[in-house]
CSV table of N, CA and C in Angstrom, one decimal:
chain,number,residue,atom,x,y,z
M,1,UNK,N,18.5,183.3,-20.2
M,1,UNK,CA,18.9,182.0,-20.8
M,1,UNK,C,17.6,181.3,-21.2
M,2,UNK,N,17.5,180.9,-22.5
M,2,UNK,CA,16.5,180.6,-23.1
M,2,UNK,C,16.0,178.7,-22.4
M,3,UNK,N,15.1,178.5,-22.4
M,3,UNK,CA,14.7,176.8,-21.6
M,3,UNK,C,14.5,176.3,-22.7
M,4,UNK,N,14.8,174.3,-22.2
M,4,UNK,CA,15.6,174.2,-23.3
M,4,UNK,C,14.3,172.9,-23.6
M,5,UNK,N,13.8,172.6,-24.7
M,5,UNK,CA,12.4,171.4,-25.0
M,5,UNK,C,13.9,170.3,-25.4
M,6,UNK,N,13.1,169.0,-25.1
M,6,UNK,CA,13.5,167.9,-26.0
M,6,UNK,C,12.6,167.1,-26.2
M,7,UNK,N,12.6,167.2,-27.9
M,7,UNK,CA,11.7,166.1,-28.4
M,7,UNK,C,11.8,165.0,-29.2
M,8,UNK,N,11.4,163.9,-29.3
M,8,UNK,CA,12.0,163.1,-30.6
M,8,UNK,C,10.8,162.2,-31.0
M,9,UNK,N,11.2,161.4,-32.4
M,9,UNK,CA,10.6,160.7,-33.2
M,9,UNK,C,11.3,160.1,-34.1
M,10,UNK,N,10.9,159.6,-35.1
M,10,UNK,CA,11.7,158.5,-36.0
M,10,UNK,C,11.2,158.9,-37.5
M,11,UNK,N,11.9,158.3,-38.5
M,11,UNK,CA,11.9,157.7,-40.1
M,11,UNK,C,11.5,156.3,-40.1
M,12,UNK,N,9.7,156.4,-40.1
M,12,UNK,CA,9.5,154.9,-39.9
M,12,UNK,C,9.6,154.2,-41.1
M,13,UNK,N,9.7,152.6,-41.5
M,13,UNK,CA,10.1,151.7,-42.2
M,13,UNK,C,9.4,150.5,-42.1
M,14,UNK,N,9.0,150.1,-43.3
M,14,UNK,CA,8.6,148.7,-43.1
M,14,UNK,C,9.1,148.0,-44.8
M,15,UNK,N,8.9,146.9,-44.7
M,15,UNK,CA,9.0,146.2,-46.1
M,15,UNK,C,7.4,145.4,-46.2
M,16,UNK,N,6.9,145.7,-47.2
M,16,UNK,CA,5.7,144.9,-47.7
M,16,UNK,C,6.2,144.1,-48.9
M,17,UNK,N,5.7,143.4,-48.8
M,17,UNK,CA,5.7,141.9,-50.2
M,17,UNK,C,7.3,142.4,-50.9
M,18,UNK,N,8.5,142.7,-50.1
M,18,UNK,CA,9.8,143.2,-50.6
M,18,UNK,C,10.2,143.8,-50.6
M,19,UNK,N,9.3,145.0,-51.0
M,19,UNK,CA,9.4,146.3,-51.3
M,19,UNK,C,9.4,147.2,-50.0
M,20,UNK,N,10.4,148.2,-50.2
M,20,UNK,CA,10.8,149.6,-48.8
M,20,UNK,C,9.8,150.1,-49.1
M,21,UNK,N,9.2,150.5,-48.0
M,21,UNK,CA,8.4,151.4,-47.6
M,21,UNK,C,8.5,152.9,-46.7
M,22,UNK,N,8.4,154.3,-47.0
M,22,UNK,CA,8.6,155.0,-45.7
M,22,UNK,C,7.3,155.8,-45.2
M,23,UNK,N,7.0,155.6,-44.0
M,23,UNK,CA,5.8,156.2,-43.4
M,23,UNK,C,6.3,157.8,-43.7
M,24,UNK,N,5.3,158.9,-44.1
M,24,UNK,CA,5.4,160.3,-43.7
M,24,UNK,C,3.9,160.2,-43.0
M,25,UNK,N,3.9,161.0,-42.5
M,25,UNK,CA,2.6,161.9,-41.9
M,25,UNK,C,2.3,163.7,-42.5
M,26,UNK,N,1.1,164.1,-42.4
M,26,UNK,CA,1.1,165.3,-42.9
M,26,UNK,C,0.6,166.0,-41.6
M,27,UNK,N,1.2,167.5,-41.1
M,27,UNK,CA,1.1,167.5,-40.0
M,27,UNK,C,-0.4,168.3,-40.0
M,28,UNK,N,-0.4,169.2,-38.6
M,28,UNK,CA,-2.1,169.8,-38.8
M,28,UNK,C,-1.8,170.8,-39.8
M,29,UNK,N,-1.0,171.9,-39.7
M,29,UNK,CA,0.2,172.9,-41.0
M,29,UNK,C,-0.4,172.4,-42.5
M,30,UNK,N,-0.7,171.0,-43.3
M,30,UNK,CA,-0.9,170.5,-44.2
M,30,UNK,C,1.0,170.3,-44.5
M,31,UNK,N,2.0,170.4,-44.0
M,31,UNK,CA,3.3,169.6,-44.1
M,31,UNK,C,3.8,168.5,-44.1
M,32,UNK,N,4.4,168.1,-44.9
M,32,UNK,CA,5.3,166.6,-44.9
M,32,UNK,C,5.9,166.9,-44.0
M,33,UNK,N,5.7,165.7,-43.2
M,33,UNK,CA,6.5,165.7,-41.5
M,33,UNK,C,6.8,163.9,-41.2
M,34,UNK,N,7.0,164.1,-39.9
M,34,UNK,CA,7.6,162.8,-39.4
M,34,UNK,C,7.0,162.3,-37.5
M,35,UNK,N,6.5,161.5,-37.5
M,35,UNK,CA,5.9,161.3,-35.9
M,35,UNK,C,7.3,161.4,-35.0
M,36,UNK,N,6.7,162.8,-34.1
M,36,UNK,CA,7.6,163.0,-32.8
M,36,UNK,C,6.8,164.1,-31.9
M,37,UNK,N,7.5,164.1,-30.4
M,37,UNK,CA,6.5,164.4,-30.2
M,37,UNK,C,7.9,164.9,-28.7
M,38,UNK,N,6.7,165.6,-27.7
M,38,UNK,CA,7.7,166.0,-26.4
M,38,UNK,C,7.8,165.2,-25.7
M,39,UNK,N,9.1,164.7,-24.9
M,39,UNK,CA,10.1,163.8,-24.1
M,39,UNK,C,8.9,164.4,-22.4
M,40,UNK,N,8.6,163.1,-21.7
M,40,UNK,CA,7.5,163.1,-21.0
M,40,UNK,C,8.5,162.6,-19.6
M,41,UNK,N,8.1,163.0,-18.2
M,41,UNK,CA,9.4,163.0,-17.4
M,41,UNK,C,8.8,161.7,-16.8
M,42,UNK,N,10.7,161.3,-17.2
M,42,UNK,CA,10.7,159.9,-16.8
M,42,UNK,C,11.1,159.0,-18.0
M,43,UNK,N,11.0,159.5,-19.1
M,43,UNK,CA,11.7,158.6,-20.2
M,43,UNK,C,12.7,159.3,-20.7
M,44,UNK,N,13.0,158.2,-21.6
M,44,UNK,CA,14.0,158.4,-21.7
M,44,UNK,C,13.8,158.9,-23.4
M,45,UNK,N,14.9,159.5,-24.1
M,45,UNK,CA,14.3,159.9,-25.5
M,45,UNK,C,14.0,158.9,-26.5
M,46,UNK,N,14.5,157.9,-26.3
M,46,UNK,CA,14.4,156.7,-27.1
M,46,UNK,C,12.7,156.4,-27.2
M,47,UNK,N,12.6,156.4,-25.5
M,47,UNK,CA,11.1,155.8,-25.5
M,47,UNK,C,10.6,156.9,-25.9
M,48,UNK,N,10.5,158.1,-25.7
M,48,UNK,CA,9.8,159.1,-26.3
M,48,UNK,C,9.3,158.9,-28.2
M,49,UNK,N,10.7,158.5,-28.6
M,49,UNK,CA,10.6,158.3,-29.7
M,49,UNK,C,9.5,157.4,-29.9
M,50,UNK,N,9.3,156.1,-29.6
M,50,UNK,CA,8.8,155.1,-30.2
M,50,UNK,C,7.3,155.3,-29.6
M,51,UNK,N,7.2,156.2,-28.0
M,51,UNK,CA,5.8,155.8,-27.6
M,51,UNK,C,5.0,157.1,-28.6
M,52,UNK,N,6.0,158.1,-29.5
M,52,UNK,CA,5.3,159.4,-30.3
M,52,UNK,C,4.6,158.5,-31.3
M,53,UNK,N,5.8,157.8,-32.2
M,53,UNK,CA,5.2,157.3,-33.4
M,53,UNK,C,3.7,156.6,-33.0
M,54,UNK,N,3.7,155.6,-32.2
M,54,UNK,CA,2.3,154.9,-31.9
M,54,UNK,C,1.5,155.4,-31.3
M,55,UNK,N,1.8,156.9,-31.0
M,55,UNK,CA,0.5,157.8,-30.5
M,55,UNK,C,-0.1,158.5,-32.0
M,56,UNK,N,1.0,158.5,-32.6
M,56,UNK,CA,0.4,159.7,-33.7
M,56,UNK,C,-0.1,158.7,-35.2
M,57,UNK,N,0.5,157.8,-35.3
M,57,UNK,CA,0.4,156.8,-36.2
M,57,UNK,C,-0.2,155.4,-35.9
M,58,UNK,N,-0.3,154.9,-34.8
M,58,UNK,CA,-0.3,153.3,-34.4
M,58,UNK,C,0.0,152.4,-34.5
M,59,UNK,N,1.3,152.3,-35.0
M,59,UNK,CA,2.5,151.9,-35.4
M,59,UNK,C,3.4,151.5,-34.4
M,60,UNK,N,3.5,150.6,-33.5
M,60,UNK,CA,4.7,150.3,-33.4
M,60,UNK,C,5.9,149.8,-33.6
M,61,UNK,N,7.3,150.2,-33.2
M,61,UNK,CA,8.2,150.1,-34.0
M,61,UNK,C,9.3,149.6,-32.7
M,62,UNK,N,10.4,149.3,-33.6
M,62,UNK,CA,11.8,149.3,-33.1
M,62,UNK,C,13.0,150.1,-33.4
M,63,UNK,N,13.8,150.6,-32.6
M,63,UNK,CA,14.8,151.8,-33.3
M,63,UNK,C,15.7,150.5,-33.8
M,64,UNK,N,16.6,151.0,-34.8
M,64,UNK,CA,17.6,150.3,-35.3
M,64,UNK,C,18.7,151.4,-35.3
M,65,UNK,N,18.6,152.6,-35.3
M,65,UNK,CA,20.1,153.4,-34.7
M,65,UNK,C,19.5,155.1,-34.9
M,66,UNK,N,20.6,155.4,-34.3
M,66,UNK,CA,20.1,157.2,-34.1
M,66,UNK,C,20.2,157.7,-36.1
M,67,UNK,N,19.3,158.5,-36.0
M,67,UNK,CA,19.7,159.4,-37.4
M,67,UNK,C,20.5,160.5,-37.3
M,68,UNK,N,20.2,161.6,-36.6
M,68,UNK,CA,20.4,162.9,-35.8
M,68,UNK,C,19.6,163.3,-35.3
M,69,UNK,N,20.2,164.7,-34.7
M,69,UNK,CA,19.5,165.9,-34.3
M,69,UNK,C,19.4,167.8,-34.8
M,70,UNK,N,18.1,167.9,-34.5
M,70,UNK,CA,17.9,168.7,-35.2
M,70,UNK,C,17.7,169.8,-33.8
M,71,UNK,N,18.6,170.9,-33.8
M,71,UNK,CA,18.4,171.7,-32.8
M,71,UNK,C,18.1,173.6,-33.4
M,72,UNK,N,17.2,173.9,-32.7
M,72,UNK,CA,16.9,175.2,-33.1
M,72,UNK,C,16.4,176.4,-32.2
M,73,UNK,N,16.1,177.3,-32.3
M,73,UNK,CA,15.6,178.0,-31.2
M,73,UNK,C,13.9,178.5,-31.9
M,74,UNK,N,13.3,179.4,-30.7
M,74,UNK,CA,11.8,179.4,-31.2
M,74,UNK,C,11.4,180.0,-30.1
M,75,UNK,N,10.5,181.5,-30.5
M,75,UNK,CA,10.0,182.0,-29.3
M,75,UNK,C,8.2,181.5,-29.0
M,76,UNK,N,8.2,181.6,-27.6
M,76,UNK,CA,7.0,181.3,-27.2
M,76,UNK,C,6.2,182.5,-26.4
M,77,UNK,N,5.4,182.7,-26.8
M,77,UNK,CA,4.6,184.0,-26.0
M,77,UNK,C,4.6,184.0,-24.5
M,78,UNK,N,4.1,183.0,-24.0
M,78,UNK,CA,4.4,182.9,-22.3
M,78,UNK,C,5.7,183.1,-21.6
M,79,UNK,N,6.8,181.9,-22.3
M,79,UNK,CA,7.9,181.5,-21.7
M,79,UNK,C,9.0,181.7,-22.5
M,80,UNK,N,8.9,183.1,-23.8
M,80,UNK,CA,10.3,183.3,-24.2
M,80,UNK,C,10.7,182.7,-25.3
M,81,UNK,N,11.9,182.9,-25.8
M,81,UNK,CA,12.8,181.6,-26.0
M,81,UNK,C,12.9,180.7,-25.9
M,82,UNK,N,13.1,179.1,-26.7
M,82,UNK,CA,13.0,177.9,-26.7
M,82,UNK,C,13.8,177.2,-27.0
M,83,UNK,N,14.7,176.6,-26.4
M,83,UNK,CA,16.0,176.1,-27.4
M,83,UNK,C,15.1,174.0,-27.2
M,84,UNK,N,15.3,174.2,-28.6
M,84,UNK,CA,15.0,172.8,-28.8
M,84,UNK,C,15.7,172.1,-29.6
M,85,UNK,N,15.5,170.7,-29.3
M,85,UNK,CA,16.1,169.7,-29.9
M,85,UNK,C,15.2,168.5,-30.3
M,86,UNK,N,15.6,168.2,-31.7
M,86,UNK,CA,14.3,167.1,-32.0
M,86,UNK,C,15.1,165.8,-31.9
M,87,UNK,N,15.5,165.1,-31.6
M,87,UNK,CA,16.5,163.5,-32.2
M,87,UNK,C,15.5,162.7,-32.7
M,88,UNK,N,16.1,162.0,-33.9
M,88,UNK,CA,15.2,161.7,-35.1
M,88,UNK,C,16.2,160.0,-34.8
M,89,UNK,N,15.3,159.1,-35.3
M,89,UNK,CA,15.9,157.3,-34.9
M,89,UNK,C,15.3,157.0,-36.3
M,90,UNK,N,16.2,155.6,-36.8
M,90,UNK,CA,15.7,155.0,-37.6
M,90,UNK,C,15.1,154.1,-37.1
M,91,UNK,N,13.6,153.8,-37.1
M,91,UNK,CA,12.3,153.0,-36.9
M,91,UNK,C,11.9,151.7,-37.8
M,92,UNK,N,11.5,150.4,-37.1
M,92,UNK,CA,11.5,150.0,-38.1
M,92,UNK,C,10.1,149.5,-37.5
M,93,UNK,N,9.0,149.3,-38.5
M,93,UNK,CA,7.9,148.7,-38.0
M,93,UNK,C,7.8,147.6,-37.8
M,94,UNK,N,7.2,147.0,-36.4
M,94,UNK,CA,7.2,145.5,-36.1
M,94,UNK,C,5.8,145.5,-36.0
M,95,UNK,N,4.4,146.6,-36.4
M,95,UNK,CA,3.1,146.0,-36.4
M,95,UNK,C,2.1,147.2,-35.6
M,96,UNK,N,0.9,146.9,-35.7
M,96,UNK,CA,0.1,148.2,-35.5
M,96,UNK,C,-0.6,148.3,-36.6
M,97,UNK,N,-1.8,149.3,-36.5
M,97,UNK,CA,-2.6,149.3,-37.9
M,97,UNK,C,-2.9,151.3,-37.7
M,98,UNK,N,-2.0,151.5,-39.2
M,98,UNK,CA,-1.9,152.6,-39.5
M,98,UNK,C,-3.2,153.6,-39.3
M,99,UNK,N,-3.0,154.2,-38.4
M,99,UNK,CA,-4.1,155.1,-37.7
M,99,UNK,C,-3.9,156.3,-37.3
M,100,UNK,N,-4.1,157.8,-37.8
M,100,UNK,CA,-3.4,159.2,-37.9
M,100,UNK,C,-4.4,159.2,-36.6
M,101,UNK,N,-3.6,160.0,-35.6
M,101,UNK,CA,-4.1,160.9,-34.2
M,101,UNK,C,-4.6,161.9,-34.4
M,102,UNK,N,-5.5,162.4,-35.4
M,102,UNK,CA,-6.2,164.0,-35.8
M,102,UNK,C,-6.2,164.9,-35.0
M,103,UNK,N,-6.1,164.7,-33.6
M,103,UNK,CA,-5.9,165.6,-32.9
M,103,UNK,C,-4.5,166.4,-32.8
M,104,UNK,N,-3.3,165.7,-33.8
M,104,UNK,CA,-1.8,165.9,-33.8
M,104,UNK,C,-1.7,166.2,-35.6
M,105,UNK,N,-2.2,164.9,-36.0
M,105,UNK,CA,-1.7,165.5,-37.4
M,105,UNK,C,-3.1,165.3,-38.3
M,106,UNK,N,-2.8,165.2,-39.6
M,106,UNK,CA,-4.1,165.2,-40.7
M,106,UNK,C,-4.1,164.0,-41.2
M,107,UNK,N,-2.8,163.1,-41.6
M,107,UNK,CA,-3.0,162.0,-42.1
M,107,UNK,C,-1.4,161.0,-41.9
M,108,UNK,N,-1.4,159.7,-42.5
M,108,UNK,CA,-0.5,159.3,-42.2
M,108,UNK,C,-0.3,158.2,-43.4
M,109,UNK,N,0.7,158.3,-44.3
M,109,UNK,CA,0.5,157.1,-45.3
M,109,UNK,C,2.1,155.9,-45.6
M,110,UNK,N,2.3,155.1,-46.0
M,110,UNK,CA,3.3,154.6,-46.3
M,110,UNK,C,3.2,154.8,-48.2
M,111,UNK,N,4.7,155.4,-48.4
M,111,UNK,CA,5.4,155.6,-49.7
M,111,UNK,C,6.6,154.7,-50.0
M,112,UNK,N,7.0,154.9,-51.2
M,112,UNK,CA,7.6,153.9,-52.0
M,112,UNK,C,9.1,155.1,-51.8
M,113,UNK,N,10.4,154.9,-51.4
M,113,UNK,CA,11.1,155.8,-51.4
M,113,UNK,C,11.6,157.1,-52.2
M,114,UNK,N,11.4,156.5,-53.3
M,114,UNK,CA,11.5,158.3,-54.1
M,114,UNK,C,10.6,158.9,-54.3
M,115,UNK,N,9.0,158.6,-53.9
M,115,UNK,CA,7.8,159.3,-53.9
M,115,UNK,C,8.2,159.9,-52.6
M,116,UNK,N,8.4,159.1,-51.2
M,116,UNK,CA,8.6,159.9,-50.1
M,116,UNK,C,9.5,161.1,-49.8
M,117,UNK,N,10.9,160.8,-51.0
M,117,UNK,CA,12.0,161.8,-50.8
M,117,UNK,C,11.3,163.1,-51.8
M,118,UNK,N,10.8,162.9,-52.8
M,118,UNK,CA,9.3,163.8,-53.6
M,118,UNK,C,9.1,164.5,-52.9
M,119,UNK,N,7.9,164.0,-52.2
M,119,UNK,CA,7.1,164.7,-51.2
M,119,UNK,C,7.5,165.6,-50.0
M,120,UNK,N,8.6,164.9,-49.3
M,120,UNK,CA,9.6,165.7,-48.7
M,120,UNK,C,10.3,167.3,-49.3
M,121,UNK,N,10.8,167.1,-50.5
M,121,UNK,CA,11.0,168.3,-51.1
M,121,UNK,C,10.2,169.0,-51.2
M,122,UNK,N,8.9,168.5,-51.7
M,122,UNK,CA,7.7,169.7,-52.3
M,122,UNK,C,7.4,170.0,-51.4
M,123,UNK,N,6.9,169.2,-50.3
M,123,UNK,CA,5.9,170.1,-49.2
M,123,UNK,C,6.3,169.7,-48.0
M,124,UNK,N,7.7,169.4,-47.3
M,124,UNK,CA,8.3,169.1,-46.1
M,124,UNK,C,8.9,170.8,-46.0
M,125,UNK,N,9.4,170.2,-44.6
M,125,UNK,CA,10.3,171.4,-44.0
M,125,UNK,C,11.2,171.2,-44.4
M,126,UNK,N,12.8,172.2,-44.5
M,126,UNK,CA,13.8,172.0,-45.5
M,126,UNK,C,14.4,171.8,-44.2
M,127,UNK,N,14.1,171.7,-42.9
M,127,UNK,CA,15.4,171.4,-42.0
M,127,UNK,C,15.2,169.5,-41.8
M,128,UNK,N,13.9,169.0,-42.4
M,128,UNK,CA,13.9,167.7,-42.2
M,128,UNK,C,14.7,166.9,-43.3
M,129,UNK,N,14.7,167.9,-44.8
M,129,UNK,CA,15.2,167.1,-45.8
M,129,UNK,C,16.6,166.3,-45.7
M,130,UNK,N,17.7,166.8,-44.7
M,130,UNK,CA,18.6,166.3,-44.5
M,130,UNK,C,18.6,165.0,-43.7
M,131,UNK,N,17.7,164.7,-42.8
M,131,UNK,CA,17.0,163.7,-41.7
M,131,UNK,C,16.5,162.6,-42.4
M,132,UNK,N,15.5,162.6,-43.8
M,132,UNK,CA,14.6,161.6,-44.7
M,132,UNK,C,16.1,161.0,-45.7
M,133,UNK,N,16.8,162.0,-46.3
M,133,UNK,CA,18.3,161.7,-47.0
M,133,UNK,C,19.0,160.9,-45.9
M,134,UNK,N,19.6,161.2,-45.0
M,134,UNK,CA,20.4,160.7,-43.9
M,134,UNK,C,19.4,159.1,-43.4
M,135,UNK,N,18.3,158.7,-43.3
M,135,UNK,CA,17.8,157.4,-43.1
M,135,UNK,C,17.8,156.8,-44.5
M,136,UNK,N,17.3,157.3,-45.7
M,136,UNK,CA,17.3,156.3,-46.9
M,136,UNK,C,18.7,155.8,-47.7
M,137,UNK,N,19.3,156.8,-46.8
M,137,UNK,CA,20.8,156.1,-46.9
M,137,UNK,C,20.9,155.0,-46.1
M,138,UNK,N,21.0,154.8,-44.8
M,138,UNK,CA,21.3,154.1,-44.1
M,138,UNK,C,20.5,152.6,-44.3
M,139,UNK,N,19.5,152.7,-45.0
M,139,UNK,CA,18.7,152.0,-46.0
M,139,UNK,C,19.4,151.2,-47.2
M,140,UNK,N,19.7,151.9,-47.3
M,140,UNK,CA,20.8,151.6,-48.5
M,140,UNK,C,20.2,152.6,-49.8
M,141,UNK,N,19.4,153.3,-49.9
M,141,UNK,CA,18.8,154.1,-51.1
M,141,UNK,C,19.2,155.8,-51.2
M,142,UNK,N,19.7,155.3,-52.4
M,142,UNK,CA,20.6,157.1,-53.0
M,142,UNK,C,19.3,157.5,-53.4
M,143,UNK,N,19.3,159.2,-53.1
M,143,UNK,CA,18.4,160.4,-53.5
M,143,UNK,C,19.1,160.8,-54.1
């Protein structure tokens, strides 16, 4: 029976001078990604979520509701099989000064929504594209 990871992170958000904004990050890979990170004992995933983003970004945020989950499996050389699960929140930034964790990822920027859903396509994972669609909706913005 494979052991099972849970991790989560968010689709962060903010509005500057009006305008939507969405944070991506590029991970250490050079991929369009999203700050998340592994569920630490004793929180809960929520917190997981929000204390990932301001470790990897410096960003703090607030959830405004779940997006989904992304579950998959994955072998690990030590321990096997991995059944994981990412749960992805919609984040909204309430402040922090944008700061990439290098030791996690390469960089960290805020985009204008169709450059983000862009970028997503070109050089994201194709299991996230449905996760960045599913929050710019709830946003209110068609891809």
């Amino acid at each position: 029976m494979p052991s099972k990871q849970i991790s989560a992170g968010g689709i962060v958000y903010r509005r500057e001078a009006g305008q939507l904004q969405i944070q991506l990050i590029t991970d250490r890979y050079g991929k369009i990604s999203y700050a998340k990170g592994k569920r630490e004992n004793g929180e809960t995933i929520e917190q997981t979520a929000l204390r990932e983003i301001k470790e990897e970004t410096g960003i703090l945020g607030r959830i405004v509701e779940p997006i989904d989950i992304i579950a998959y499996t994955y072998h690990h050389p030590q321990h096997g099989d991995i059944q994981k699960e990412v749960h992805y929140y919609l984040v909204e930034s309430e402040g922090g000064m944008l700061k990439p964790q290098t030791e996690e990822i390469r960089s960290v920027a805020w985009y204008e929504p169709a450059v983000a859903w862009e970028r997503q396509c070109n050089a994201g994972y194709d299991n996230n594209d449905f996760i960045l669609e599913k929050a710019l909706k709830l946003l209110g913005v068609q891809v």
